Amino acid sequence: MRERKLKLVITFPSTTQAIAMEKKCGENGAAGRLIPVPRQISAGCGIAWCAEVSEREYLEEFLGEFGVQYEHIYEIKI
């Protein structure tokens, strides 16, 4: 079994917002990727953005700047 690592997980109210995050991050070189929402979290659309915890401040600003709607930002071991 692999070791779980602390990650930043951002959940979204809809798949549309999750895909918008992926598109904007790709266009702007932001780190991370889409993942299924971890079992520890119950969230709207079932898709989440996963990145390193060190990217939290940057991604919070990024979400606001590009108007991507999100539900919650978690720091969990996955």
Short mmCIF file of C-alpha atoms in Angstrom, two decimals:
data_model
loop_
_atom_site.label_atom_id
_atom_site.label_comp_id
_atom_site.label_asym_id
_atom_site.label_seq_id
_atom_site.Cartn_x
_atom_site.Cartn_y
_atom_site.Cartn_z
CA MET A 1 0.00 0.00 0.00
CA ARG A 2 1.40 3.38 -0.94
CA GLU A 3 1.92 6.12 1.61
CA ARG A 4 -0.80 8.77 1.70
CA LYS A 5 0.39 12.33 1.20
CA LEU A 6 -1.19 15.60 2.26
CA LYS A 7 -2.80 17.22 -0.80
CA LEU A 8 -4.94 20.22 -1.57
CA VAL A 9 -8.34 19.15 -2.91
CA ILE A 10 -10.81 21.65 -4.38
CA THR A 11 -14.41 20.56 -4.92
CA PHE A 12 -16.87 22.10 -7.37
CA PRO A 13 -20.66 22.51 -7.53
CA SER A 14 -20.80 21.21 -11.10
CA THR A 15 -18.79 19.32 -13.68
CA THR A 16 -18.81 22.50 -15.79
CA GLN A 17 -16.83 24.35 -13.11
CA ALA A 18 -14.38 21.45 -12.70
CA ILE A 19 -13.72 21.41 -16.46
CA ALA A 20 -13.37 25.22 -16.45
CA MET A 21 -10.69 24.85 -13.75
CA GLU A 22 -8.83 22.28 -15.83
CA LYS A 23 -8.97 24.49 -18.91
CA LYS A 24 -7.84 27.68 -17.12
CA CYS A 25 -5.03 25.85 -15.32
CA GLY A 26 -3.82 24.35 -18.58
CA GLU A 27 -3.84 27.75 -20.29
CA ASN A 28 -1.99 29.41 -17.41
CA GLY A 29 0.41 26.69 -16.28
CA ALA A 30 -1.15 26.13 -12.85
CA ALA A 31 -0.16 22.86 -11.20
CA GLY A 32 -2.62 20.07 -10.44
CA ARG A 33 -5.08 17.71 -12.08
CA LEU A 34 -8.67 16.54 -11.94
CA ILE A 35 -9.41 13.51 -9.76
CA PRO A 36 -12.53 11.72 -8.51
CA VAL A 37 -13.63 13.25 -5.21
CA PRO A 38 -11.94 11.24 -2.41
CA ARG A 39 -14.20 9.08 -0.23
CA GLN A 40 -13.39 11.21 2.82
CA ILE A 41 -15.29 14.09 1.21
CA SER A 42 -18.83 14.24 -0.10
CA ALA A 43 -19.17 16.89 -2.77
CA GLY A 44 -21.49 18.01 -5.52
CA CYS A 45 -20.25 16.87 -8.90
CA GLY A 46 -17.85 14.03 -8.03
CA ILE A 47 -14.80 15.67 -9.64
CA ALA A 48 -12.15 17.63 -7.73
CA TRP A 49 -8.89 19.46 -8.42
CA CYS A 50 -5.83 18.01 -6.69
CA ALA A 51 -2.59 19.94 -6.14
CA GLU A 52 0.24 20.31 -3.67
CA VAL A 53 -0.68 22.04 -0.39
CA SER A 54 2.04 24.61 -1.10
CA GLU A 55 -0.10 25.85 -4.05
CA ARG A 56 -3.08 26.82 -1.84
CA GLU A 57 -2.60 30.59 -1.76
CA TYR A 58 -1.89 30.76 -5.49
CA LEU A 59 -4.91 28.62 -6.38
CA GLU A 60 -7.25 30.61 -4.11
CA GLU A 61 -6.23 33.77 -5.97
CA PHE A 62 -6.46 31.91 -9.29
CA LEU A 63 -10.06 30.81 -8.61
CA GLY A 64 -11.08 34.39 -7.86
CA GLU A 65 -9.22 35.90 -10.78
CA PHE A 66 -10.78 33.55 -13.33
CA GLY A 67 -14.21 33.35 -11.69
CA VAL A 68 -14.22 29.59 -11.24
CA GLN A 69 -16.90 28.63 -8.70
CA TYR A 70 -15.90 26.06 -6.11
CA GLU A 71 -17.49 24.49 -3.04
CA HIS A 72 -14.63 23.87 -0.60
CA ILE A 73 -10.86 23.67 -0.35
CA TYR A 74 -9.56 20.77 1.74
CA GLU A 75 -6.15 19.62 2.90
CA ILE A 76 -6.39 15.85 3.21
CA LYS A 77 -4.17 12.80 2.97
CA ILE A 78 -4.85 10.85 -0.19
#
